[in-house]
Short mmCIF file of C-alpha atoms and ligand atoms in Angstrom, two decimals:
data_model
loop_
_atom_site.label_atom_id
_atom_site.label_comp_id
_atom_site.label_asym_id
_atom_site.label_seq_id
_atom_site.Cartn_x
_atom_site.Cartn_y
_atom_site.Cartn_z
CA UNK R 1 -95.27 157.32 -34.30
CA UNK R 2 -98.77 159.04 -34.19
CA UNK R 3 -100.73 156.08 -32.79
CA UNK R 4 -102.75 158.10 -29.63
CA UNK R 5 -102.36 160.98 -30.93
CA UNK R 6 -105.07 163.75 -30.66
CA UNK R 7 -104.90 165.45 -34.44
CA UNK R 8 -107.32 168.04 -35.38
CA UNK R 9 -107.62 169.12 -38.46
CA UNK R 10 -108.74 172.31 -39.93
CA UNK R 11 -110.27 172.56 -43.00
CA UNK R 12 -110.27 176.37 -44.92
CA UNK R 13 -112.41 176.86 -47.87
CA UNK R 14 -109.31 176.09 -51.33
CA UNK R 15 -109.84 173.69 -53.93
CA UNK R 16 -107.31 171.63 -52.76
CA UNK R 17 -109.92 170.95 -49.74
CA UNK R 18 -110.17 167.23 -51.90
CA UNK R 19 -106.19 166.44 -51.69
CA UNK R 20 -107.14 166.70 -47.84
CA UNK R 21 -109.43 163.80 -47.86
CA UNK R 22 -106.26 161.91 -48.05
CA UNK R 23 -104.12 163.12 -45.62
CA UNK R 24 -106.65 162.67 -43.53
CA UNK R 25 -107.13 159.21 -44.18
CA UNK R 26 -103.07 158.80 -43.97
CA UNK R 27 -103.46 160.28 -40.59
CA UNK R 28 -105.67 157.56 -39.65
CA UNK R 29 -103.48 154.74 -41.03
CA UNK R 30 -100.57 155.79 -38.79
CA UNK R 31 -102.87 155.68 -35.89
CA UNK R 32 -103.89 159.09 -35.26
CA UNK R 33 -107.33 159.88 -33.88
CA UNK R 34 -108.61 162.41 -36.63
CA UNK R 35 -110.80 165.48 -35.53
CA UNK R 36 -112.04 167.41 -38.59
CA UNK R 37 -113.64 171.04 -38.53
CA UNK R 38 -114.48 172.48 -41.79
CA UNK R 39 -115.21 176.55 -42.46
CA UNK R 40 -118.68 177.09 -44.40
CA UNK R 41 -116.77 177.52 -47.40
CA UNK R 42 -114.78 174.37 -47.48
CA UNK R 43 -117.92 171.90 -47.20
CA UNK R 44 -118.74 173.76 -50.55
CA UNK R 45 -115.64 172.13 -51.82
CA UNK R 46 -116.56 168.67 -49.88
CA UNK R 47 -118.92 167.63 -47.50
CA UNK R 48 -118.73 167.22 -44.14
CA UNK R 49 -120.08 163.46 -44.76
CA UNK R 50 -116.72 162.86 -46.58
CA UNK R 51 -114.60 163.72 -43.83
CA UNK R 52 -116.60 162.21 -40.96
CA UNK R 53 -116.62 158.67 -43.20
CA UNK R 54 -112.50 159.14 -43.40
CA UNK R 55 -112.13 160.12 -39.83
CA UNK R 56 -114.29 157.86 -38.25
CA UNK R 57 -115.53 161.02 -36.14
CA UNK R 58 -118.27 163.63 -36.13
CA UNK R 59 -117.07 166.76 -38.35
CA UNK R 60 -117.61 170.43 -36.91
CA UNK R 61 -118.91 172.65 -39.20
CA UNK R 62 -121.57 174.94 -37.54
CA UNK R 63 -120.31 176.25 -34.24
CA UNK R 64 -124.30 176.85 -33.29
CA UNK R 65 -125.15 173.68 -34.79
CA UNK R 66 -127.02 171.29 -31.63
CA UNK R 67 -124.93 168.87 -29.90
CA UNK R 68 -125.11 165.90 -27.77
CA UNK R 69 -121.89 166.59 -26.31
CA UNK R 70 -121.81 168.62 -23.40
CA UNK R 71 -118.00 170.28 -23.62
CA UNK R 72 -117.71 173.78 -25.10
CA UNK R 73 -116.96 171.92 -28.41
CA UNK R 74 -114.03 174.29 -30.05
CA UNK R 75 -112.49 174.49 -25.93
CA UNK R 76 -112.67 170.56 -26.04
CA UNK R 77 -111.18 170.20 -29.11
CA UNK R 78 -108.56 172.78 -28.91
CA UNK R 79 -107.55 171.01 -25.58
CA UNK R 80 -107.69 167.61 -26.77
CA UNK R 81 -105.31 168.84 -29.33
CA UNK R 82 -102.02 167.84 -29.79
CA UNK R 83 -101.17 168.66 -32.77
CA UNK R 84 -103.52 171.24 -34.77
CA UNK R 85 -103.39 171.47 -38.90
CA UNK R 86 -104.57 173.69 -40.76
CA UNK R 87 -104.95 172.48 -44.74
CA UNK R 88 -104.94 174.24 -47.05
CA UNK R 89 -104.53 177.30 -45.12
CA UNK R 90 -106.21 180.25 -47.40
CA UNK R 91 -104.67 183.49 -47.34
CA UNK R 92 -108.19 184.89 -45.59
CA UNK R 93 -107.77 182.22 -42.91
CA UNK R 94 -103.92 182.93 -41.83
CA UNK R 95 -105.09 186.42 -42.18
CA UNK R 96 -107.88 186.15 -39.72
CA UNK R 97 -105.52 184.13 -37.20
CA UNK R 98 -102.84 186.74 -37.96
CA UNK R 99 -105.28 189.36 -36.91
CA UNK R 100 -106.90 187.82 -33.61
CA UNK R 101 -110.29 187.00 -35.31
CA UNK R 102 -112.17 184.17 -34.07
CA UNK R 103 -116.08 184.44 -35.69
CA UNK R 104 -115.78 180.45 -36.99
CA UNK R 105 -115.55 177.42 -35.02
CA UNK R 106 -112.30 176.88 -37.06
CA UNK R 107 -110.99 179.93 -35.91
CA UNK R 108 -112.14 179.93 -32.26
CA UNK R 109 -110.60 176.51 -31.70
CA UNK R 110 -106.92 177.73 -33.59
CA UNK R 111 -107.22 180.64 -31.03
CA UNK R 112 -107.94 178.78 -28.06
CA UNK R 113 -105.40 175.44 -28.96
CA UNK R 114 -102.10 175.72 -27.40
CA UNK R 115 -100.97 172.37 -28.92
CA UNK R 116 -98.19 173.24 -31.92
CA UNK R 117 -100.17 174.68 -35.09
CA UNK R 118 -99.18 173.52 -38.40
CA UNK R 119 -100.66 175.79 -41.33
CA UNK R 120 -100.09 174.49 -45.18
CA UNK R 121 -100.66 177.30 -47.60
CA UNK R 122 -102.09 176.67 -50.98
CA UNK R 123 -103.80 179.50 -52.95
CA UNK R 124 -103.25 181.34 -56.19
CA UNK R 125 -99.51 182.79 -56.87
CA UNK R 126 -100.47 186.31 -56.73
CA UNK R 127 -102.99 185.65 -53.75
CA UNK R 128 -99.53 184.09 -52.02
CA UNK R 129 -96.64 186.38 -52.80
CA UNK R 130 -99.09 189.05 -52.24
CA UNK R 131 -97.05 191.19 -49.17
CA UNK R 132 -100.28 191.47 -46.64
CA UNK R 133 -100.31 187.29 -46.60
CA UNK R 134 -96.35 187.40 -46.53
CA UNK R 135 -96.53 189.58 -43.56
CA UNK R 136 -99.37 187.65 -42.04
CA UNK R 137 -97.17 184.46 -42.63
CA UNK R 138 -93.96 186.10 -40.88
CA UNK R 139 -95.90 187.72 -38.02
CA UNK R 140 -97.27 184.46 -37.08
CA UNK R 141 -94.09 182.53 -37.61
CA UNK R 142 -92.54 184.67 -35.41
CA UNK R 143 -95.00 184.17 -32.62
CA UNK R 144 -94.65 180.25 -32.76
CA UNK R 145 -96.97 179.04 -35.99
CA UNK R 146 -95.32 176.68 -37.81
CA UNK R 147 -95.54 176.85 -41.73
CA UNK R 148 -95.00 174.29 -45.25
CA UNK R 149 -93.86 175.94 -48.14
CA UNK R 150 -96.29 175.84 -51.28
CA UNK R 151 -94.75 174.07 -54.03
CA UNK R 152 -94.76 174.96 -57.38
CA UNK R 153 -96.83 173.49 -60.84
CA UNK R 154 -99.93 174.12 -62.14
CA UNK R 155 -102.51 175.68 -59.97
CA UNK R 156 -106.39 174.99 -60.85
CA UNK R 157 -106.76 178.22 -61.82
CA UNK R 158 -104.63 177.46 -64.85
CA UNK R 159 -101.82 179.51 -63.62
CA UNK R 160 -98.24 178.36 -63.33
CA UNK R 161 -96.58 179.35 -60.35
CA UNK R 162 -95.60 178.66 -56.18
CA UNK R 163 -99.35 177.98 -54.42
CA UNK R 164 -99.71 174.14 -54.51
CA UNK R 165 -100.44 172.00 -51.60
CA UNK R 166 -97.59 169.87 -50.96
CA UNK R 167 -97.26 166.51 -50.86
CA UNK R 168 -99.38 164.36 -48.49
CA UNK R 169 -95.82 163.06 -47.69
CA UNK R 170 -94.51 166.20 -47.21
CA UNK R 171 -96.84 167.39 -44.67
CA UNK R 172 -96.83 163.44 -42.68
CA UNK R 173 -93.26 164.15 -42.64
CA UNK R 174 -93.85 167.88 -41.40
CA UNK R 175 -95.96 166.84 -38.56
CA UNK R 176 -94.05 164.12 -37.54
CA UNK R 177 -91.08 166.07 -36.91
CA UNK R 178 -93.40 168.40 -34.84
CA UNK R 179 -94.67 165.74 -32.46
CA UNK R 180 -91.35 164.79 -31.83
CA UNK R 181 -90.75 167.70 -30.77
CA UNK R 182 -88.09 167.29 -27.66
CA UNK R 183 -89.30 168.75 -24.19
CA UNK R 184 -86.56 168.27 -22.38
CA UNK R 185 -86.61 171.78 -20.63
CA UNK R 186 -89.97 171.24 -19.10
CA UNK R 187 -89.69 172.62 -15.64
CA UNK R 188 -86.80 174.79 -16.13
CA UNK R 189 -86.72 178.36 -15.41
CA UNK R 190 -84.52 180.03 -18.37
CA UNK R 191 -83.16 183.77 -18.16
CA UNK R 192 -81.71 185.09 -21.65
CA UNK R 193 -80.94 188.47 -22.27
CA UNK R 194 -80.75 190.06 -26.29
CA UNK R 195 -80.05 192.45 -28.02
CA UNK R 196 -77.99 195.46 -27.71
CA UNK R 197 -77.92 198.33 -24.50
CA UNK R 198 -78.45 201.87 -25.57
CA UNK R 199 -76.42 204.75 -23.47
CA UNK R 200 -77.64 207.68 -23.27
CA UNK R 201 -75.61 210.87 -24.33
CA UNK R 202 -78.31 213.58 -24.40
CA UNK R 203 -81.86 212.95 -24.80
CA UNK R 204 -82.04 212.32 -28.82
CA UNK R 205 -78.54 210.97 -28.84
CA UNK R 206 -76.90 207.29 -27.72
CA UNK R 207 -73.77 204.85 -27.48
CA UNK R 208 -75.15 201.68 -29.08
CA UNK R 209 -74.20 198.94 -30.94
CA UNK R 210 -75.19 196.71 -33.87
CA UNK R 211 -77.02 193.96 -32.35
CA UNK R 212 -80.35 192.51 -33.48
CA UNK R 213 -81.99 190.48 -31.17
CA UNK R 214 -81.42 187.86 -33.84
CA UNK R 215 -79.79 185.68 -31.51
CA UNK R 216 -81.20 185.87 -28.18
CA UNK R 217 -84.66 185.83 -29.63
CA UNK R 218 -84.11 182.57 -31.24
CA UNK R 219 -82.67 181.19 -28.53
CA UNK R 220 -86.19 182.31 -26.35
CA UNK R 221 -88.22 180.57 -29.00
CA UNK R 222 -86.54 177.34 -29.12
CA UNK R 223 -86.39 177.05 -25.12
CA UNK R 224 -90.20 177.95 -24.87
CA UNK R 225 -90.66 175.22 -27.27
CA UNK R 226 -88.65 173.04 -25.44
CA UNK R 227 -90.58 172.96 -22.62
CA UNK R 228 -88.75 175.93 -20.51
CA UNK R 229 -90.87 178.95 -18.70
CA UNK R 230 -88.87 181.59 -20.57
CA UNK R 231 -87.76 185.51 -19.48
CA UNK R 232 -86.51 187.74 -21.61
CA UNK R 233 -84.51 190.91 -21.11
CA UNK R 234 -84.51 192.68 -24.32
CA UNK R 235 -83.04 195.84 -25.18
CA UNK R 236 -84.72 197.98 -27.74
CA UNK R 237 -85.17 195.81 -31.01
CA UNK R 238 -88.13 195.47 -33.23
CA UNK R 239 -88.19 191.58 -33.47
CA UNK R 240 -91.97 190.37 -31.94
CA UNK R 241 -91.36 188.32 -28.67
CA UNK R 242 -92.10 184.51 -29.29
CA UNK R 243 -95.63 183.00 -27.99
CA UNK R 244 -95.07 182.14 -24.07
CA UNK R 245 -92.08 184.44 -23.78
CA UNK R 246 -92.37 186.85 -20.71
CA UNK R 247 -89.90 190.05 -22.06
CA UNK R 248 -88.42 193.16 -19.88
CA UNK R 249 -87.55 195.72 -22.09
CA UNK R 250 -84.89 198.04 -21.08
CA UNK R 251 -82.39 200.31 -22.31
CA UNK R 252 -78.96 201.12 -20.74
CA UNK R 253 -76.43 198.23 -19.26
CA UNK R 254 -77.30 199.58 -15.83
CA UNK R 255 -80.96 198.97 -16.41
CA UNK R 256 -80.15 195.07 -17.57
CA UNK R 257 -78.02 194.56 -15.08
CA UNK R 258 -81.00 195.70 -12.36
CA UNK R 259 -83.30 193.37 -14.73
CA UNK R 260 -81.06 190.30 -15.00
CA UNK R 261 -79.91 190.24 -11.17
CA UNK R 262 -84.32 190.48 -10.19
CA UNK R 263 -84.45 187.47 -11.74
CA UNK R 264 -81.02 185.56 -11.08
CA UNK R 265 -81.75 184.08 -7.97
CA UNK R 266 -85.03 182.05 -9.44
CA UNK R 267 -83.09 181.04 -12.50
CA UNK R 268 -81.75 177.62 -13.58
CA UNK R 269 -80.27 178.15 -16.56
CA UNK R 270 -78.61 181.70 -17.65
CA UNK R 271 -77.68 182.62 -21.13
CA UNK R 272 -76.07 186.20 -22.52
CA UNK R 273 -76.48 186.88 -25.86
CA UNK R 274 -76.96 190.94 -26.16
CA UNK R 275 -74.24 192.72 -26.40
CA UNK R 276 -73.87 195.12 -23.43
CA UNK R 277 -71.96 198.12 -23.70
CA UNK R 278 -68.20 198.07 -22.12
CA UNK R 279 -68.92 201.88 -21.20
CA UNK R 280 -71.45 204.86 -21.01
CA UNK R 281 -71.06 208.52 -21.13
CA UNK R 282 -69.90 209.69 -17.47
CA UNK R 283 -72.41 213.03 -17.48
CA UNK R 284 -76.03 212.45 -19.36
CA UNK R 285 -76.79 215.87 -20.73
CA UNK R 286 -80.11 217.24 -19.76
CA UNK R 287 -80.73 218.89 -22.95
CA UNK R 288 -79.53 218.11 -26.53
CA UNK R 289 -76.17 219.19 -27.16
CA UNK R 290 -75.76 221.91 -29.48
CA UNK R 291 -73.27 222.16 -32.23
CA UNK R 292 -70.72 224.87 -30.87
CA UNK R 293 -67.08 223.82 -32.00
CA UNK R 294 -65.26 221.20 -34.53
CA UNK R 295 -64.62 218.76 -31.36
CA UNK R 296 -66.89 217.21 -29.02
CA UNK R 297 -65.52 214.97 -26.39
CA UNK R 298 -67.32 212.42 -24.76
CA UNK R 299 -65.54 211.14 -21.29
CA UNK R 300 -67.04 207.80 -20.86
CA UNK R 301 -67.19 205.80 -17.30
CA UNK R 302 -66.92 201.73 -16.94
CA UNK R 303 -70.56 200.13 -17.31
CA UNK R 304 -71.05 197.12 -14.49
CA UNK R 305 -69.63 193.47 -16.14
CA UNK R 306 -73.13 191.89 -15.48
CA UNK R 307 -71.93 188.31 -16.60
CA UNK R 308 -68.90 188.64 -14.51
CA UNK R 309 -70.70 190.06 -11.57
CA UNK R 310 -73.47 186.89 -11.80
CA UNK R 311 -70.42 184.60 -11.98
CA UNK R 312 -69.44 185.65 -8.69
CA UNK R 313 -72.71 185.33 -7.24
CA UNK R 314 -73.30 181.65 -8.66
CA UNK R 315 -74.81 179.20 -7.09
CA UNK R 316 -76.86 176.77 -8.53
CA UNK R 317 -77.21 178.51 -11.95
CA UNK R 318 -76.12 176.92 -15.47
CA UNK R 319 -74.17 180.30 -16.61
CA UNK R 320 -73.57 180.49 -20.57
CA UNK R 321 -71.86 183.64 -22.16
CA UNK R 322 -71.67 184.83 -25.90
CA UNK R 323 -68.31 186.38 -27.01
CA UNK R 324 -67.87 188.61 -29.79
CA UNK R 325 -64.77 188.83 -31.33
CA UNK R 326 -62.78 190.21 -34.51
CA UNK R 327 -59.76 188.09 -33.63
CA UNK R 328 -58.33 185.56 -31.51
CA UNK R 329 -61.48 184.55 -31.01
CA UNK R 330 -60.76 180.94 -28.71
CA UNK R 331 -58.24 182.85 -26.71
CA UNK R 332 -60.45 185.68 -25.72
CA UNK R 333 -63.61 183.43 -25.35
CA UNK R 334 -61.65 180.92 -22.84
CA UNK R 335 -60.34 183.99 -21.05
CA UNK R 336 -63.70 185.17 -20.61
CA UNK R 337 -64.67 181.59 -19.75
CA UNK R 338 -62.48 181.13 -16.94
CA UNK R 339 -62.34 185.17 -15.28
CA UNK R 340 -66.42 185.26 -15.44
CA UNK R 341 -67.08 181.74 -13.97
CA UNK R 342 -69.15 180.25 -16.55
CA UNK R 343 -70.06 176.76 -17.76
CA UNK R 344 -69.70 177.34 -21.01
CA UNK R 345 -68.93 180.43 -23.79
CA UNK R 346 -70.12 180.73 -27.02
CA UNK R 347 -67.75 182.11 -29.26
CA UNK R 348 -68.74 184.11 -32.47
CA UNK R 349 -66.35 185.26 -34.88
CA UNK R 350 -68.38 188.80 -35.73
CA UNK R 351 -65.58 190.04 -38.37
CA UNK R 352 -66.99 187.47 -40.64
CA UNK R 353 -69.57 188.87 -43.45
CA UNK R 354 -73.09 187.08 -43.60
CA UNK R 355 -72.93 185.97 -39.61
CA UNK R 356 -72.77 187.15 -36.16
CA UNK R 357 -74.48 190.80 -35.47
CA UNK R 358 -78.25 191.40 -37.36
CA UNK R 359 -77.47 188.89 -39.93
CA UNK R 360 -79.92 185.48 -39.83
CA UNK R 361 -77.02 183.29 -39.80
CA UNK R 362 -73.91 182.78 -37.45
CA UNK R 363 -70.53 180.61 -36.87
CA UNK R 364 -69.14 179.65 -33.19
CA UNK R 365 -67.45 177.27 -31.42
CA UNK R 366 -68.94 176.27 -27.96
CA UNK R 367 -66.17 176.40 -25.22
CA UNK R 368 -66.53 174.36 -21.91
CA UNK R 369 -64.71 174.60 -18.25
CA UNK R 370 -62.75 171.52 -18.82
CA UNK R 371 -61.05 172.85 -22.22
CA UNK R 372 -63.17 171.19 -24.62
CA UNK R 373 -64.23 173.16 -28.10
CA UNK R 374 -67.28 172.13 -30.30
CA UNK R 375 -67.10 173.61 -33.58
CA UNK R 376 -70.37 174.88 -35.55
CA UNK R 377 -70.61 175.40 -39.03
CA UNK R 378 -72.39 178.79 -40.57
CA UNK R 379 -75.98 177.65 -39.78
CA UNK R 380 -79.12 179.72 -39.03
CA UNK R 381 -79.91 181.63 -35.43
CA UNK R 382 -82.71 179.18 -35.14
CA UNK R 383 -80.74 175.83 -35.60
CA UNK R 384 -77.90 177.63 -33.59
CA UNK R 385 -80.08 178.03 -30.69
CA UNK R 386 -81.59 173.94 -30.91
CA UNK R 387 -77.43 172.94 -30.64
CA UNK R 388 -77.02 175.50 -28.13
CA UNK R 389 -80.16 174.48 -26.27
CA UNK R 390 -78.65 170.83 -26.88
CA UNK R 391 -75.87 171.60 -25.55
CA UNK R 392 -76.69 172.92 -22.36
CA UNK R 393 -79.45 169.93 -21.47
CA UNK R 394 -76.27 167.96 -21.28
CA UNK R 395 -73.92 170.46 -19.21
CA UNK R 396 -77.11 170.73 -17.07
CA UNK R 397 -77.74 166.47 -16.18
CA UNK R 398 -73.78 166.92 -14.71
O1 PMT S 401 -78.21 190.25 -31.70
P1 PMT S 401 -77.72 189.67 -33.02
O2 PMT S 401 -77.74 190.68 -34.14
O3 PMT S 401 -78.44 188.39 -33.36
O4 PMT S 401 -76.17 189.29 -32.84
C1 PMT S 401 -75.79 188.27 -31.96
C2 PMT S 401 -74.53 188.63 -31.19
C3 PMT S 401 -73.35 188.70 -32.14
C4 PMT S 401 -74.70 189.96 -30.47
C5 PMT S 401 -74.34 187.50 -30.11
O5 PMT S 401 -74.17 186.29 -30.79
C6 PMT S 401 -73.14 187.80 -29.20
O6 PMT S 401 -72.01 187.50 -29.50
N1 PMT S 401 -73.44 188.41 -28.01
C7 PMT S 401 -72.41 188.88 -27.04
C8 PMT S 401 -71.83 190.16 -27.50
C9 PMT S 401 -70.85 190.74 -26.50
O7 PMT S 401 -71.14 191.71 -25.85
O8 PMT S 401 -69.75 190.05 -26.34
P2 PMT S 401 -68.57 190.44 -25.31
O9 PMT S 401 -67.49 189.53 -25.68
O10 PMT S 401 -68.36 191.90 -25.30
O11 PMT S 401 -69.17 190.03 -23.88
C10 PMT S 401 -68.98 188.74 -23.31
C11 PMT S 401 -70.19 188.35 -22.48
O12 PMT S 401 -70.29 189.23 -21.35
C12 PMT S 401 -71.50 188.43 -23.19
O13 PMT S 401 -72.28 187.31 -22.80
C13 PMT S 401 -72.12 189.73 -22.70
O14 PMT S 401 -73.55 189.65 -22.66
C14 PMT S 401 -71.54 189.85 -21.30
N2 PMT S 401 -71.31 191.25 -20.86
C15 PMT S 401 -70.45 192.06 -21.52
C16 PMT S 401 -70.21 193.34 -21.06
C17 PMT S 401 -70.89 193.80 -19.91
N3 PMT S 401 -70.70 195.03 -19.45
N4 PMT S 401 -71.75 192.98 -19.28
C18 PMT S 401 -71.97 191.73 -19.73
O15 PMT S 401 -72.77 190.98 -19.14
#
């Protein structure tokens, strides 16, 4: 499974530096060619002579250090890179990367690789839980890093507690899965849209709804990962857009729909996850309404149907819909199906508790033009978006 593959391994300054020595050297014995760069502070823990006798290669420890080789050494090894690992990964090092600071080789190659980045944790239990390396951890999951949980035991600092480097089997197994990694989207030009429209009743004041992003964001990440040059039209969330997304932001239904058909006609595959409002005040106030009796009335107006209107303009697109509903949910979804001219409908039940709008999880059932039904269980918006993504690779070799 790895033999050929281009592994380079980054080495942070953590006591468990030694339990690295041996995934290393399991590295090797599945065939991967092992490139090692070590901060200052880990060749306290081991030297560099260690690592270069395991890995059968020269270890990078000095970025100023002279060399015979005449490649910008951290360029030429992030590029060579298929895979980079980062082990253990100290909370000052996911810190730095979470932060944009490059003033180590390590950390000038992990900014320069764009080869999958696998970061293992292991530190104290306070250091860990602590809520600045928690929210370095979830800003850099969101933009694409990939992460291994710390177990739990005894730490070397005689405290009992989550910090531990797992496994060497753990982590083989972790980047395994990664380098399987499918990229069966490569080439494709993917157009999602998330999150929910805002319509604008005065200028403090709007018609909105309870959509996330949740959904439509996931979905972004998994086809970037898959291969897929990726746009995304996003209405106002606070979610961070995933590495090698490109993102419109807009606000109003009338504003996606100008958004969604710029980019229709260069699109192979469409997908409509936000939740667009059915209809928008008819009269925008120009100043903030004041409180003058006990009734207000709002006249709203019919916003555009953008999925129905980019049905009728199909051509060579792969259209998918979402459909929200509180009840008859397969009825509604295949009418919506069949009057909006789409290839397929994803159908989330949203009167559910725990799934559909801003939770992490969701249930559907995947409805296709020739009547048939896949049914989901509750999984999570990221594992949705893999079946959905799954889904339509096969809709799209009909
Ligand atoms: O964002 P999250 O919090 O993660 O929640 C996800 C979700 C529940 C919003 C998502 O899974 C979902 O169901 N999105 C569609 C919500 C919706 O508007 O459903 P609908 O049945 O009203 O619309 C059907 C389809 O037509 C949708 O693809 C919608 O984008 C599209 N539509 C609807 C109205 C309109 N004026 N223009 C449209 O394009």
């Amino acid at each position: 499974m790895l033999k050929g593959k281009n592994i380079v391994v980054g080495v942070a300054g953590g006591i468990a530096v030694y339990k690295v020595v041996d995934i290393v050297s399991q590295l090797k014995k599945q065939g991967a060619n092992v490139y090692v760069i070590m901060t200052q502070s880990a060749a306290n823990f081991v030297t560099p002579l260690t690592f270069r006798e395991i890995s059968g290669q020269p270890v990078t420890v000095d970025m100023w250090a002279e060399t015979t080789n005449w490649n910008v050494e951290h360029i030429s090894l992030a590029s060579r890179a298929d895979l980079f690992l980062l082990a253990p990964a100290t909370g000052n090092i996911i810190g730095k990367i979470a932060n944009g600071i490059a003033d180590d080789m390590l950390t000038t190659t992990v900014m320069a690789t764009t080869a999958p980045t696998l970061l293992v944790p292991a530190m104290n239990t306070n250091m860990y839980l602590n809520p600045i390396v928690q929210k370095n951890i979830d800003k850099l999951t969101a933009l694409g890093y990939h992460f291994t949980k710390p177990e739990s035991g005894m730490l070397a600092c005689g405290v009992e507690g989550i910090g531990r480097l797992p496994e060497t089997k753990v982590i083989l197994n972790k980047v395994n899965q990664l380098l399987s990694q499918k990229n069966d989207f490569v080439g494709k030009k993917i157009l999602i849209t998330a999150g929910g429209t805002q319509e604008a009743i005065d200028p403090v004041r709007y018609i909105g709804n309870r959509s996330s992003g949740k959904m439509g964001y996931a979905l972004a990440s998994a086809a970037v990962a898959r291969g897929a040059m990726v746009t995304l039209i996003s209405g106002p969330t606070h979610l961070i857009v995933p590495c090698g997304v490109k993102v419109e932001y807009v606000e109003s239904a009338a504003h996606m729909r100008e958004a969604v058909l710029a980019h229709y006609a260069d699109s192979d595959i469409v997908i409509k996850a936000a939740a667009v409002a059915d209809y928008r005040p008819q009269n925008t106030a120009e100043h903030k309404i004041k409180k003058t009796g006990e009734i207000l009335q709002l006249t709203l107006e019919k916003n555009p149907d953008i999925l129905l209107e980019l049905g009728q303009l199909k051509a060579h697109q792969v259209l998918v819909g979402f459909a929200a509903e509180t009840q008859q949910l397969v009825l509604h979804a295949q009418e919506k199906l069949a009057r909006k001219n789409l290839d397929m409908i994803i159908a989330n039940d949203v009167s559910m508790p725990g799934v559909g709008f801003n939770a992490d999880n969701n249930i559907a059932k995947l409805l296709y033009r020739d009547g048939r039904i896949d049914e989901l269980p509750k999984m999570s918006k990221e594992n949705m978006a893999e079946v959905i993504l799954d889904k339509i690779h096969i809709e799209c070799r009909k």
